[in-house]
Coordinates of C-alpha atoms in Angstrom, one line a residue:
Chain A
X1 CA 0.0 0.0 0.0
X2 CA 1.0 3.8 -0.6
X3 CA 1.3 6.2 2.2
X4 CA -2.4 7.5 0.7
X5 CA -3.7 3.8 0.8
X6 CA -2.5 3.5 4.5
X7 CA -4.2 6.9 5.6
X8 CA -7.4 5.8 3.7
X9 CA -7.3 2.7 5.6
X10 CA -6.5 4.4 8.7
X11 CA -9.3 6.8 8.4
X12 CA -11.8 3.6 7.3
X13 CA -10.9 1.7 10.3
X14 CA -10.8 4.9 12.8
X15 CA -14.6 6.0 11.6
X16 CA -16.3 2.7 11.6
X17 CA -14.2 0.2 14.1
X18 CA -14.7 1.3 17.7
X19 CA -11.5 0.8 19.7
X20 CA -12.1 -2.6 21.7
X21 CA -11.3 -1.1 25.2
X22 CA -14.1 1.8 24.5
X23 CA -16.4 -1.2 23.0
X24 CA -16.0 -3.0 26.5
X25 CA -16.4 0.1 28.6
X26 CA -20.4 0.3 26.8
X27 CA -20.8 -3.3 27.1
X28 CA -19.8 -3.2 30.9
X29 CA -22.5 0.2 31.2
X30 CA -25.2 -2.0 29.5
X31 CA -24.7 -4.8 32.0
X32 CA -25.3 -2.4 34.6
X33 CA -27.9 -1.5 33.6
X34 CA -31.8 -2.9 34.2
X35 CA -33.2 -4.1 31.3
X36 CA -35.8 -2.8 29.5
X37 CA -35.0 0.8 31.0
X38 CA -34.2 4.0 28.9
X39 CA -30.5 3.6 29.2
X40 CA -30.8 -0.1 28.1
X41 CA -33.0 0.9 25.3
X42 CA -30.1 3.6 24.2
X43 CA -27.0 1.7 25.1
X44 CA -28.4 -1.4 23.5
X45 CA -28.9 0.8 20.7
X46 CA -25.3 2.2 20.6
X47 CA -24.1 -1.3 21.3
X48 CA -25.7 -3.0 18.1
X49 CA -24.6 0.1 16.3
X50 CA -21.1 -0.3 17.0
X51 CA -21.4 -3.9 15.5
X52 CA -23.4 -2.7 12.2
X53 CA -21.3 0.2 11.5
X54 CA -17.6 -2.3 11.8
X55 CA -19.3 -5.2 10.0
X56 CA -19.9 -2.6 7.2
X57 CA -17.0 -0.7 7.6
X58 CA -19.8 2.6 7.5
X59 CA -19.0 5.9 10.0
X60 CA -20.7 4.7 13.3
X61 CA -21.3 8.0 13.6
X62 CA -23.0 10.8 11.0
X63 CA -21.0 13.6 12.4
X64 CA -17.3 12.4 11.1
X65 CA -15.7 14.6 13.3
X66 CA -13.0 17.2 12.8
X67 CA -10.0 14.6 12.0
X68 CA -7.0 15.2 13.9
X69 CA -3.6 13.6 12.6
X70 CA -1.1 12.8 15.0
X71 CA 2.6 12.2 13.5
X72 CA 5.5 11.4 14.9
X73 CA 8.1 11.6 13.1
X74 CA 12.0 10.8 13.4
X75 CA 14.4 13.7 12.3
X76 CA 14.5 14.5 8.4
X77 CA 10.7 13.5 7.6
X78 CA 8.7 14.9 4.7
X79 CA 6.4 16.6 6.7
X80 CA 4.8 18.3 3.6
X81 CA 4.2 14.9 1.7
X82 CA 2.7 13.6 5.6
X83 CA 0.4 16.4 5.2
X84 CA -1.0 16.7 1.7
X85 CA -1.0 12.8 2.0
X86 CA -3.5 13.1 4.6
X87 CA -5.3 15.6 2.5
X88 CA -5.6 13.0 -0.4
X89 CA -6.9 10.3 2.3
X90 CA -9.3 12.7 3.6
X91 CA -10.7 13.6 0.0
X92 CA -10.8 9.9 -0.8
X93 CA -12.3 8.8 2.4
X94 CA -15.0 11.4 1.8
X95 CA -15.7 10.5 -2.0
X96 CA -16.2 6.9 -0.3
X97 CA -19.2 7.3 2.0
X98 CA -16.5 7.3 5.0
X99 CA -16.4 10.8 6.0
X100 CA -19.7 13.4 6.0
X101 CA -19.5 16.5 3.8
X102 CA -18.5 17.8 7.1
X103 CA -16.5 21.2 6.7
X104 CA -18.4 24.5 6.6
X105 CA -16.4 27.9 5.5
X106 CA -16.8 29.9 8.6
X107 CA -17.9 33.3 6.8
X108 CA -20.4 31.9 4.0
X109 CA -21.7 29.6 5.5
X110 CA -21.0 27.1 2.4
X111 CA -19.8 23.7 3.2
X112 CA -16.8 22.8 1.1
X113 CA -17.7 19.0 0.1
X114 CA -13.9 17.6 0.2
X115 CA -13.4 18.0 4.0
X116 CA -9.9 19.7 2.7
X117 CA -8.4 23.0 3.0
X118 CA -4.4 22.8 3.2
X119 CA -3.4 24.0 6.0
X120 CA -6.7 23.8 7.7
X121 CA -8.3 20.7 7.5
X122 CA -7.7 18.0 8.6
X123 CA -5.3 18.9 11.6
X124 CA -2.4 17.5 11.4
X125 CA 0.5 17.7 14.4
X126 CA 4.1 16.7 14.4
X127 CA 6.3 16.0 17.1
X128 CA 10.0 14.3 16.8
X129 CA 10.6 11.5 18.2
X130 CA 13.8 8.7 18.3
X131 CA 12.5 5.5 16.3
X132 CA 12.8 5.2 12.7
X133 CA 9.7 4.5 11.3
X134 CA 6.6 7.1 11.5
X135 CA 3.7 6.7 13.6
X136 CA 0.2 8.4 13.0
X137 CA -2.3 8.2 15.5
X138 CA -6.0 9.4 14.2
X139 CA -8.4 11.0 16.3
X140 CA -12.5 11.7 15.1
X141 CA -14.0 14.5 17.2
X142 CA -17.6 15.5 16.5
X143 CA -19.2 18.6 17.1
X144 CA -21.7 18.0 19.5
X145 CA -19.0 16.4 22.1
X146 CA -16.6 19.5 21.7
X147 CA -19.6 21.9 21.7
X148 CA -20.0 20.8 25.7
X149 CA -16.1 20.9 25.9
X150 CA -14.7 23.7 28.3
X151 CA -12.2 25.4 30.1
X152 CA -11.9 27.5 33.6
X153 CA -9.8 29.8 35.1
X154 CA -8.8 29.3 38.5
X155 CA -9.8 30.9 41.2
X156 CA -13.4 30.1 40.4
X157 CA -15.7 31.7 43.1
X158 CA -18.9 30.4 42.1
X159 CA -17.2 27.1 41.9
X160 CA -15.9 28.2 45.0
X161 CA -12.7 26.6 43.2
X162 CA -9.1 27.0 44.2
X163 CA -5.5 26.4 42.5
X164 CA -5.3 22.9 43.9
X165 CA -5.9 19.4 43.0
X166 CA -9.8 19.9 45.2
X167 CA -10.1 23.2 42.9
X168 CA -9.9 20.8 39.6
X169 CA -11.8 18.4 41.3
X170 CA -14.8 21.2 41.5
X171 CA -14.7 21.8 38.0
X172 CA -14.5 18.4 36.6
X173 CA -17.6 17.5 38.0
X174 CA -19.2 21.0 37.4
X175 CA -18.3 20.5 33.4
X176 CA -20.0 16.6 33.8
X177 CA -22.9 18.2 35.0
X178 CA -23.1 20.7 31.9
X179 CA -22.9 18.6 29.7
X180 CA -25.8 16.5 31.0
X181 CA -26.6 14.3 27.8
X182 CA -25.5 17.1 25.3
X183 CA -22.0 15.2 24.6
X184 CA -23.2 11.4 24.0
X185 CA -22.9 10.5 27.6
X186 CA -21.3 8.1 28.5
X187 CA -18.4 9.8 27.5
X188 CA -14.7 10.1 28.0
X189 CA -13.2 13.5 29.8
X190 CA -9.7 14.5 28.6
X191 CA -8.2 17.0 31.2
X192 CA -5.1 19.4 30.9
X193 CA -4.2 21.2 34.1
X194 CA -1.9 24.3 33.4
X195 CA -0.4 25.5 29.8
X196 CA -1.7 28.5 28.2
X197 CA -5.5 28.4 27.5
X198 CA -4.6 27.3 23.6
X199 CA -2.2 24.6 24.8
X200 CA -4.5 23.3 27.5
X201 CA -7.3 22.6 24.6
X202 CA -4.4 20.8 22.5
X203 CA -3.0 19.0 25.7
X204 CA -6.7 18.1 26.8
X205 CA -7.7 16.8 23.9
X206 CA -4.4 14.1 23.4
X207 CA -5.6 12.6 26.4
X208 CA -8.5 11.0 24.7
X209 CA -5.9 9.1 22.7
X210 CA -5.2 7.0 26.2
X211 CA -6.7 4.1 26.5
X212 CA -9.6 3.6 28.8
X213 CA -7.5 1.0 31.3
X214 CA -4.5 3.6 31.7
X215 CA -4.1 5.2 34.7
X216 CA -1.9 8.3 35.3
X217 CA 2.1 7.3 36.4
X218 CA 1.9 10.4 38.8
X219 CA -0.1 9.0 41.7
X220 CA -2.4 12.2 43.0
X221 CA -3.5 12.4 38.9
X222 CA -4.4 8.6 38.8
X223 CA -6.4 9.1 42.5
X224 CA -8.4 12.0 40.8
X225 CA -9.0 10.3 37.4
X226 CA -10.7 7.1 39.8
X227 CA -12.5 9.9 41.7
X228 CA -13.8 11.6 39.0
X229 CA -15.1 8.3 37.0
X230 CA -17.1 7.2 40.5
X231 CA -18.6 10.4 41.2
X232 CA -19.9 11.5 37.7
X233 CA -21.6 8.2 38.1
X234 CA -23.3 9.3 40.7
X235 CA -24.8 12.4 39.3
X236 CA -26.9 10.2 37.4
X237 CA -27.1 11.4 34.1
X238 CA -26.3 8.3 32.0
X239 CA -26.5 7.3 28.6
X240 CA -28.0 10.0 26.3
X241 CA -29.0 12.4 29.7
X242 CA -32.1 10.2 30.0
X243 CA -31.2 8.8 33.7
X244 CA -28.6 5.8 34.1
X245 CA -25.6 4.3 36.0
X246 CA -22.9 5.0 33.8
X247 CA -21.9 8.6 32.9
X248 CA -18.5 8.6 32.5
X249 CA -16.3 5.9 30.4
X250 CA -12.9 7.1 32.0
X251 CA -10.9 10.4 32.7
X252 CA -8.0 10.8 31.6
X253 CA -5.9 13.7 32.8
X254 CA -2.6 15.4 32.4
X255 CA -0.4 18.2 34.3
X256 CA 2.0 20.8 32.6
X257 CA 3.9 24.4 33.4
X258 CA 1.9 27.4 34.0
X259 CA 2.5 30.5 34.6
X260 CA 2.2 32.0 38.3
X261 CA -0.6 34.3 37.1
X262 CA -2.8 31.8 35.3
X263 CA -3.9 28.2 36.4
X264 CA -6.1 26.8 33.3
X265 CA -8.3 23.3 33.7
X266 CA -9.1 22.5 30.7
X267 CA -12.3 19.5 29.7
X268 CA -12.1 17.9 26.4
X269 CA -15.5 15.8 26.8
X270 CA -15.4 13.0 23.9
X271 CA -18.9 11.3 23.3
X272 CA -18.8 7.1 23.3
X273 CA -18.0 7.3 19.9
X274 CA -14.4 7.7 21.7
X275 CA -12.8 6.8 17.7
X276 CA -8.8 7.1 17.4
X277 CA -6.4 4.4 16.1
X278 CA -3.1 4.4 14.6
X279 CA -0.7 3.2 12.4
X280 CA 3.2 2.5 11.8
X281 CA 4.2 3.5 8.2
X282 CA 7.7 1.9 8.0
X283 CA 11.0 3.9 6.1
X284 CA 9.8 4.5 2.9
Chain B
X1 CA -42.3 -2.9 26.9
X2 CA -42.3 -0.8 23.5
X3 CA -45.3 1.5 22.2
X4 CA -45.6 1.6 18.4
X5 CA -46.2 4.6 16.2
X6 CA -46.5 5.2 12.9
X7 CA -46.8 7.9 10.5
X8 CA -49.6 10.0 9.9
X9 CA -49.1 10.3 13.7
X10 CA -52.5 11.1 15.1
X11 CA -52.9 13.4 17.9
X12 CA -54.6 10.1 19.4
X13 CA -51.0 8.4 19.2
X14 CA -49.5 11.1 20.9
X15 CA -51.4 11.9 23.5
X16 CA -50.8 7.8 24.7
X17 CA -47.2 8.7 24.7
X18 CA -45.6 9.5 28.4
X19 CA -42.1 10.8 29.1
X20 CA -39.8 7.9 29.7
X21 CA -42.0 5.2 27.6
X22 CA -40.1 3.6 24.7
X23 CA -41.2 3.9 21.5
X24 CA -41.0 2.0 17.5
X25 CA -41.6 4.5 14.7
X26 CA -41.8 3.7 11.5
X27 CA -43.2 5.3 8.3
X28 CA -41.9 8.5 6.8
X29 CA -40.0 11.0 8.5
X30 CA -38.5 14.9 7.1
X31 CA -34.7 15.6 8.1
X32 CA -33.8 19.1 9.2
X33 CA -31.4 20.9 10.9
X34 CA -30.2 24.1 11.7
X35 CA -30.7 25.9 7.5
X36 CA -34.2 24.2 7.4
X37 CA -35.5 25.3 10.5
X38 CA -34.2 28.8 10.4
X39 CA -35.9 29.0 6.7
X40 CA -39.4 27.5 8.0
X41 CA -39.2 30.3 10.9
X42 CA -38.4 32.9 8.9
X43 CA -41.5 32.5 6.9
X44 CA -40.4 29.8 4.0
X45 CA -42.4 27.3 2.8
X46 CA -42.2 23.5 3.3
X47 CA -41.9 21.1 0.1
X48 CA -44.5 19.0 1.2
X49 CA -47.6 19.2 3.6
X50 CA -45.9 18.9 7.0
X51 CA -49.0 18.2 8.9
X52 CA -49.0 15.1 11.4
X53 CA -45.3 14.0 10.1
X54 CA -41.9 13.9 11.8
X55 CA -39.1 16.5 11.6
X56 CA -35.8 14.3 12.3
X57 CA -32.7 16.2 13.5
X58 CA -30.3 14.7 11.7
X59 CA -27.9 15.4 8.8
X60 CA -27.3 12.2 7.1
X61 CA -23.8 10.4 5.2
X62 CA -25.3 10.0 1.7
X63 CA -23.5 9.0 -1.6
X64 CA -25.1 8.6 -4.5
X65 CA -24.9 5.0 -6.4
X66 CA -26.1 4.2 -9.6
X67 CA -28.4 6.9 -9.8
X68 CA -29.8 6.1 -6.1
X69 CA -29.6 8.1 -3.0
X70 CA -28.0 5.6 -0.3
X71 CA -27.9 6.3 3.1
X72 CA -25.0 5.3 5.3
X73 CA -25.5 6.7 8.6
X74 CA -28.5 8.7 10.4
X75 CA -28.0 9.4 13.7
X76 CA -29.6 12.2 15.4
X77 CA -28.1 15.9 15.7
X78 CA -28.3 17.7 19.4
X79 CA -31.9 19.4 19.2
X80 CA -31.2 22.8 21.4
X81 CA -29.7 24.7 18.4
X82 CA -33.3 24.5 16.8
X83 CA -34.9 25.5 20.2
X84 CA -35.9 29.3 18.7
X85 CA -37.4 28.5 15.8
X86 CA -39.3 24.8 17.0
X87 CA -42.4 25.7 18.9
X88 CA -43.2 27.9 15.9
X89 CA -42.8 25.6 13.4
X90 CA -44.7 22.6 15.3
X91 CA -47.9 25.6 15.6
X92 CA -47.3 26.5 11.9
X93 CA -47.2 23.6 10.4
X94 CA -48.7 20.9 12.5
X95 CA -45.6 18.2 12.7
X96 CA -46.4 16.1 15.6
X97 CA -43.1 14.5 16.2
X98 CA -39.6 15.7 16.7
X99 CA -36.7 12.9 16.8
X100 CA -33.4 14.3 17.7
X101 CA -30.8 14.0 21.1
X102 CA -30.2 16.2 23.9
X103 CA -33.4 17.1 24.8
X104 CA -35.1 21.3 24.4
X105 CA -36.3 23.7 26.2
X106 CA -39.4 25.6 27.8
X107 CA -40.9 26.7 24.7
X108 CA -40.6 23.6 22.9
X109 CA -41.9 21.9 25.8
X110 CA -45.4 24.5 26.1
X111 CA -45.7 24.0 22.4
X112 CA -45.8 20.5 22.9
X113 CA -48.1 20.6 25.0
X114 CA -50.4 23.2 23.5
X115 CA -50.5 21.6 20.1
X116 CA -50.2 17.6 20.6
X117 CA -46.4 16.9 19.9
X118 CA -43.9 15.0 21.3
X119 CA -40.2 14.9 21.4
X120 CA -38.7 11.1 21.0
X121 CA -34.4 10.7 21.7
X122 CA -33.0 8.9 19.6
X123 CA -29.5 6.6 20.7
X124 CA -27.0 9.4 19.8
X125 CA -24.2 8.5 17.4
X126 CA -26.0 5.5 16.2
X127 CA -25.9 6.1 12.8
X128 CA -25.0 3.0 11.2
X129 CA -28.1 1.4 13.2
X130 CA -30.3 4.2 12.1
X131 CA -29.3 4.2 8.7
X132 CA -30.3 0.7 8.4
X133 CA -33.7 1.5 9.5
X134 CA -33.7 3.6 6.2
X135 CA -36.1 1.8 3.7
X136 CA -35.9 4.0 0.9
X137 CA -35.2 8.1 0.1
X138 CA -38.8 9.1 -1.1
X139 CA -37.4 12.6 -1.6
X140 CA -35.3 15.1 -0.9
X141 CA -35.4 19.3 -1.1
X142 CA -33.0 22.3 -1.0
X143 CA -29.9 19.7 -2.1
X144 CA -28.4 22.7 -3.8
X145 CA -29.0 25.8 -1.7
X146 CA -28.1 23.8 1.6
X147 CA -25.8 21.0 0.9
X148 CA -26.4 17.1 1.9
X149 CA -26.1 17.2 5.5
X150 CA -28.7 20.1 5.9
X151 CA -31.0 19.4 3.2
X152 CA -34.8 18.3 3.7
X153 CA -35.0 14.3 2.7
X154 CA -37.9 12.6 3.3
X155 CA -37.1 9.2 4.7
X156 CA -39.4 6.1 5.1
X157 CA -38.1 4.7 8.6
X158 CA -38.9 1.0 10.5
X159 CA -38.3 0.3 13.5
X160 CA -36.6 3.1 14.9
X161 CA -36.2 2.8 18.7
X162 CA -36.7 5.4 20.9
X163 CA -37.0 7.4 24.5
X164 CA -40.4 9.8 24.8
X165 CA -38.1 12.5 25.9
X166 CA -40.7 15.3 26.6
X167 CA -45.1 14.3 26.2
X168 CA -47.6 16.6 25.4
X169 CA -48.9 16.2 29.0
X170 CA -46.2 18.9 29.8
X171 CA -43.9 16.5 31.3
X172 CA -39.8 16.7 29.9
X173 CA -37.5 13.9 31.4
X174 CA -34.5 16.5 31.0
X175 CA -35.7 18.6 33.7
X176 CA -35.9 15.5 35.7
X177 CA -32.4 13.9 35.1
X178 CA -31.2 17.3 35.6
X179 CA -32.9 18.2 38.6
X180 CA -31.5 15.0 40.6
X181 CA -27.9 15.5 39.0
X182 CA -28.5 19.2 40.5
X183 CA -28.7 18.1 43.9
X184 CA -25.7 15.4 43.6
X185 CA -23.5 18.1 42.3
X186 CA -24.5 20.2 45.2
X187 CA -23.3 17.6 47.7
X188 CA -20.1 16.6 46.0
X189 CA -19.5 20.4 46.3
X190 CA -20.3 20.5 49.9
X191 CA -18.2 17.8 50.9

């Protein structure tokens, strides 16, 4: 296969093949679950949707997402062929049924049909690292999940929120509670502490690429992600916001620099249809 | 266990239906989102008589194939963005059933009850599942001026399952579920 074929692929399997450990995490909600309830009826629905939609290798999903291309890269990669590969796979994946005419121009309004503007869309990020080969990890975002996707700015009085590990805890639980059903609950939380308020987006949002049975290495983080996962549970809300035992999938959260003036929390809140995978594209 | 309802949904039909029950629909639905509604409340015309049907909020995958509109995934869009222009359109134009996720608000939910109509969540993100539901694309409107995802098709559904997530009887599960995650929050914050 050519780098475009191995994109294409990528894209094919991230849009329709629900990672396994996200697959389980539903399964394990549905069994909790009584039957014949409302969060049953949805979750059995999501459920048999997930098995349709990799059977047919067809979006599990109608809103495609904004796609997100992860590369690393060792030192002296084409980054520009990565790129406009991408592009290609993007414009083929769409053309196939794969991907939703999904891209509006901001100012007309019109929706440009190919899903590509260079430069634009889709997102693609490099980093450097030591091996050889390139690696691309794929993330699908709809809109609806980031539309319920926030960020606060510590002190928080109403919150009654301060610069500590309890102040985070305050608004993790206050940005579950927003988002009631509005993000395909359950869902998974992504969480950046610190950076700059762009970086804490972009840092928030690469935690959804964890899977679901990875706990934090720094101890307090991994204590608050367990917290977190039991006591949105509790609020309730379950599948869809119709009432249910499982709100949360997992939290996943991560803790950089900040400056002394500013102390960001930033929630990237991904729907169930948690879809990322990735691929090794050897030298060459 | 599962009520059944099928289009032309009579106001007898809806007035069975209570917040919480679950619910089959089958028969012909419209699709619209955020271009149609805002043309239908700023005095447009529907296509098509929209009395007693179904207004999905959805924008669908579609490819054409062989001179045939195929669907491959229908799941439902989050229904608040429609929330000031809905209660007009349901007295306007007498749709009886709104299919979308999320849930709406106060003046969805007195409109509701004031005309006979009832809100139905559908599994968000299921859109494979949906889409297989899809018999056929009877039609489809305003292709051109609003694209694929936002245009009016007309689909003829079975089987769709679904949550009554707000009755004509006034009652809206949303308020519920929030009201009780309301007074958790509260005493995870009190701790």
């Amino acid at each position: 296969m050519n780098l475009v074929e191995i994109l294409i692929e990528l894209i094919r399997r991230t849009t329709s093949d629900l990672p396994p450990d996200v697959e389980h995490g539903l399964r394990r909600a549905r069994a909790a679950e009584i039957d014949d309830s409302r969060a049953a009826l949805m979750l059995d629905a999501i459920i048999t949707n997930v098995e349709i939609a990799r059977r047919d290798s067809v979006p599990m999903c109608q809103d495609t997402g904004t796609l997100t291309f992860y590369f690393s890269v060792p030192a002296g990669a084409d980054c520009v062929r990565l790129e406009s590969a991408a592009c290609e796979a993007v414009r083929c994946a769409t053309a196939r049924g794969l991907l939703r005419n999904n891209t509006i121009d901001a100012l007309s309004g019109s929706s440009i049909d190919s899903n590509v503007v260079e430069g634009d869309a889709p997102v693609c990020i490099f980093r450097y690292h030591e091996a050889r080969e390139v690696t691309v990890h794929l993330l699908q975002k709809g809109g609806g999940c980031e539309n319920v996707s926030c960020q606060f700015a510590l002190p928080d009085e109403t919150l009654r929120a301060g610069r500590d590990l309890e102040g985070v805890r305050r608004c993790l639980l206050s940005a579950v509670h927003k988002a009631q059903g509005y993000g395909c609950a359950p869902g998974v939380l992504g969480v950046c502490i610190g950076c700059d308020r762009a970086g804490g987006y972009k840092a928030a949002k690469e935690q959804l690429l964890r899977p679901l049975d990875d706990e934090s290495s720094v101890p307090e983080l991994a204590a608050l992600e367990r917290k977190i996962l039991k006591d949105a549970d509790e609020l309730g809300i379950g599948a869809m916001g119709m009432g249910g035992r499982t709100t949360l999938l997992g939290v996943k959260i991560t803790a950089h620099t900040r400056l002394p003036a500013s102390y960001f929390v930033t929630v990237a809140y991904m729907c169930w249809a948690c879809r990322r995978h990735a691929v090794r594209i050897a030298d060459k | 266990m599962k009520k059944t309802i099928k289009y032309p949904f009579t106001l007898r039909q809806i007035k069975e239906l209570r917040a919480g029950d679950l619910v089959r629909l089958s028969g012909s639905v419209f699709t619209g989102r955020d271009r149609l509604h805002k043309f239908l409340a700023e005095g447009g015309q529907p296509p098509e008589d929209m009395q007693a049907s179904a207004i999905y909020h959805c924008g669908p995958v579609v490819v054409r194939d062989s001179g045939k509109w195929l669907i491959k995934a229908a799941g439902p869009t989050t229904s608040i963005r429609e929330e000031p222009y809905m209660a007009g359109i349901i007295e306007n134009f007498g749709v009886r059933v709104i299919i979308g996720k999320g849930g709406m608000g106060a003046a969805t939910c007195a409109a509701c009850k004031r005309y006979g109509c009832v809100y139905l969540q559908a599994a968000g993100g299921a859109a494979a599942l949906q889409a297989r539901g899809v018999r056929t694309v009877e039609n489809v409107w305003f292709l051109k001026e609003f694209g694929a995802t936002e245009a009016m098709w007309k689909l003829d559904v079975k089987g769709l399952d679904m949550v009554v997530g707000i009755d004509c009887h006034g009652n809206n599960l949303y308020d519920e579920v929030r009201h009780h995650s309301d007074m958790r929050l509260k005493e995870f914050l009190n701790d």
